[in-house]
């Protein structure tokens, strides 16, 4: 039997900031919350739930997990992310197959 990914869990030091940003950006509602854990809706039909876990320590090194989001308009999506508190890490990168920009969440 093949295991299925049920959650993508992200450690954070501020649950409210993370769910405020990601919930608004992805237009996803909170489906579960306790003092140390929050689940947003599944990222797609039958897909994993996006979860945030409260941890006491701040990030020490490079993230090993990130979310790649597909958008129809990279500039409009970037402006929406900026309005919600994200900051661009660098200028947009382009290759023959895709155009993307790295943004840092709050």
mmCIF file of C-alpha atoms in Angstrom:
data_model
loop_
_atom_site.group_PDB
_atom_site.id
_atom_site.type_symbol
_atom_site.label_atom_id
_atom_site.label_comp_id
_atom_site.label_asym_id
_atom_site.label_seq_id
_atom_site.Cartn_x
_atom_site.Cartn_y
_atom_site.Cartn_z
ATOM 1 C CA UNK A 1 0.000 0.000 0.000
ATOM 2 C CA UNK A 2 1.456 3.361 -1.069
ATOM 3 C CA UNK A 3 1.427 6.095 1.621
ATOM 4 C CA UNK A 4 -0.404 9.316 0.783
ATOM 5 C CA UNK A 5 0.790 12.782 1.808
ATOM 6 C CA UNK A 6 -1.819 14.068 4.249
ATOM 7 C CA UNK A 7 -0.205 17.346 5.371
ATOM 8 C CA UNK A 8 2.521 19.751 4.382
ATOM 9 C CA UNK A 9 3.535 21.158 7.775
ATOM 10 C CA UNK A 10 5.486 24.391 8.187
ATOM 11 C CA UNK A 11 7.130 25.397 11.463
ATOM 12 C CA UNK A 12 6.611 29.000 12.539
ATOM 13 C CA UNK A 13 6.920 31.309 15.528
ATOM 14 C CA UNK A 14 3.666 33.219 14.841
ATOM 15 C CA UNK A 15 0.615 31.175 13.873
ATOM 16 C CA UNK A 16 -1.629 34.198 13.346
ATOM 17 C CA UNK A 17 0.812 35.869 10.938
ATOM 18 C CA UNK A 18 1.297 32.719 8.906
ATOM 19 C CA UNK A 19 -2.354 31.753 8.600
ATOM 20 C CA UNK A 20 -3.291 35.369 7.945
ATOM 21 C CA UNK A 21 -0.817 35.544 5.077
ATOM 22 C CA UNK A 22 -1.191 32.075 3.555
ATOM 23 C CA UNK A 23 -4.931 31.842 4.170
ATOM 24 C CA UNK A 24 -5.509 35.165 2.388
ATOM 25 C CA UNK A 25 -3.004 34.530 -0.406
ATOM 26 C CA UNK A 26 -4.374 31.078 -1.231
ATOM 27 C CA UNK A 27 -7.972 31.962 -0.271
ATOM 28 C CA UNK A 28 -8.088 28.995 2.102
ATOM 29 C CA UNK A 29 -10.034 28.730 5.349
ATOM 30 C CA UNK A 30 -8.843 27.374 8.678
ATOM 31 C CA UNK A 31 -10.282 23.896 9.213
ATOM 32 C CA UNK A 32 -8.625 23.111 12.557
ATOM 33 C CA UNK A 33 -6.817 25.107 15.226
ATOM 34 C CA UNK A 34 -5.395 24.556 18.664
ATOM 35 C CA UNK A 35 -2.748 26.507 20.575
ATOM 36 C CA UNK A 36 0.173 24.937 18.664
ATOM 37 C CA UNK A 37 -1.249 23.829 15.307
ATOM 38 C CA UNK A 38 -3.401 25.173 12.470
ATOM 39 C CA UNK A 39 -4.714 23.377 9.393
ATOM 40 C CA UNK A 40 -5.909 25.210 6.312
ATOM 41 C CA UNK A 41 -8.049 23.536 3.674
ATOM 42 C CA UNK A 42 -6.553 20.884 1.408
ATOM 43 C CA UNK A 43 -4.419 22.444 -1.315
ATOM 44 C CA UNK A 44 -6.460 20.593 -3.954
ATOM 45 C CA UNK A 45 -9.273 18.040 -4.132
ATOM 46 C CA UNK A 46 -7.939 15.009 -2.271
ATOM 47 C CA UNK A 47 -4.599 16.759 -1.810
ATOM 48 C CA UNK A 48 -2.638 17.431 1.357
ATOM 49 C CA UNK A 49 -3.662 19.933 4.003
ATOM 50 C CA UNK A 50 -1.424 22.959 4.536
ATOM 51 C CA UNK A 51 -0.529 23.038 8.246
ATOM 52 C CA UNK A 52 1.430 25.365 10.515
ATOM 53 C CA UNK A 53 3.088 24.250 13.730
ATOM 54 C CA UNK A 54 4.114 26.689 16.449
ATOM 55 C CA UNK A 55 7.755 26.250 17.485
ATOM 56 C CA UNK A 56 9.763 28.309 19.990
ATOM 57 C CA UNK A 57 12.908 28.767 17.915
ATOM 58 C CA UNK A 58 13.281 31.006 14.878
ATOM 59 C CA UNK A 59 14.508 29.681 11.553
ATOM 60 C CA UNK A 60 18.225 28.924 11.698
ATOM 61 C CA UNK A 61 19.075 27.936 8.131
ATOM 62 C CA UNK A 62 17.672 27.794 4.622
ATOM 63 C CA UNK A 63 14.157 26.389 4.298
ATOM 64 C CA UNK A 64 14.127 22.884 2.889
ATOM 65 C CA UNK A 65 10.485 23.070 1.829
ATOM 66 C CA UNK A 66 8.865 25.800 -0.205
ATOM 67 C CA UNK A 67 5.614 26.159 -2.109
ATOM 68 C CA UNK A 68 5.655 26.653 -5.874
ATOM 69 C CA UNK A 69 2.458 28.446 -6.840
ATOM 70 C CA UNK A 70 1.149 28.582 -10.382
ATOM 71 C CA UNK A 71 -0.481 31.888 -11.306
ATOM 72 C CA UNK A 72 -1.883 33.270 -14.556
ATOM 73 C CA UNK A 73 -0.289 36.723 -13.998
ATOM 74 C CA UNK A 74 3.044 36.781 -12.154
ATOM 75 C CA UNK A 75 3.003 40.564 -11.689
ATOM 76 C CA UNK A 76 -0.532 40.712 -10.257
ATOM 77 C CA UNK A 77 0.203 37.745 -7.977
ATOM 78 C CA UNK A 78 3.393 39.439 -6.797
ATOM 79 C CA UNK A 79 1.543 42.632 -5.960
ATOM 80 C CA UNK A 80 -1.077 40.630 -4.024
ATOM 81 C CA UNK A 81 1.685 38.851 -2.092
ATOM 82 C CA UNK A 82 3.346 42.214 -1.346
ATOM 83 C CA UNK A 83 0.025 43.666 -0.082
ATOM 84 C CA UNK A 84 -0.243 40.715 2.309
ATOM 85 C CA UNK A 85 3.274 41.243 3.695
ATOM 86 C CA UNK A 86 5.594 39.199 1.475
ATOM 87 C CA UNK A 87 8.891 40.624 0.254
ATOM 88 C CA UNK A 88 10.644 39.739 -3.001
ATOM 89 C CA UNK A 89 13.952 37.959 -2.541
ATOM 90 C CA UNK A 90 15.241 38.696 -6.017
ATOM 91 C CA UNK A 91 14.265 39.808 -9.480
ATOM 92 C CA UNK A 92 12.103 37.506 -11.632
ATOM 93 C CA UNK A 93 13.982 34.645 -13.238
ATOM 94 C CA UNK A 94 13.078 33.341 -16.672
ATOM 95 C CA UNK A 95 13.775 30.166 -18.587
ATOM 96 C CA UNK A 96 12.151 28.715 -21.713
ATOM 97 C CA UNK A 97 9.623 26.702 -19.688
ATOM 98 C CA UNK A 98 8.623 28.943 -16.804
ATOM 99 C CA UNK A 99 8.761 32.376 -15.279
ATOM 100 C CA UNK A 100 8.952 32.678 -11.513
ATOM 101 C CA UNK A 101 9.906 34.947 -8.645
ATOM 102 C CA UNK A 102 11.021 34.071 -5.137
ATOM 103 C CA UNK A 103 9.024 35.745 -2.381
ATOM 104 C CA UNK A 104 9.556 35.555 1.383
ATOM 105 C CA UNK A 105 6.457 35.235 3.546
ATOM 106 C CA UNK A 106 6.101 37.395 6.653
#
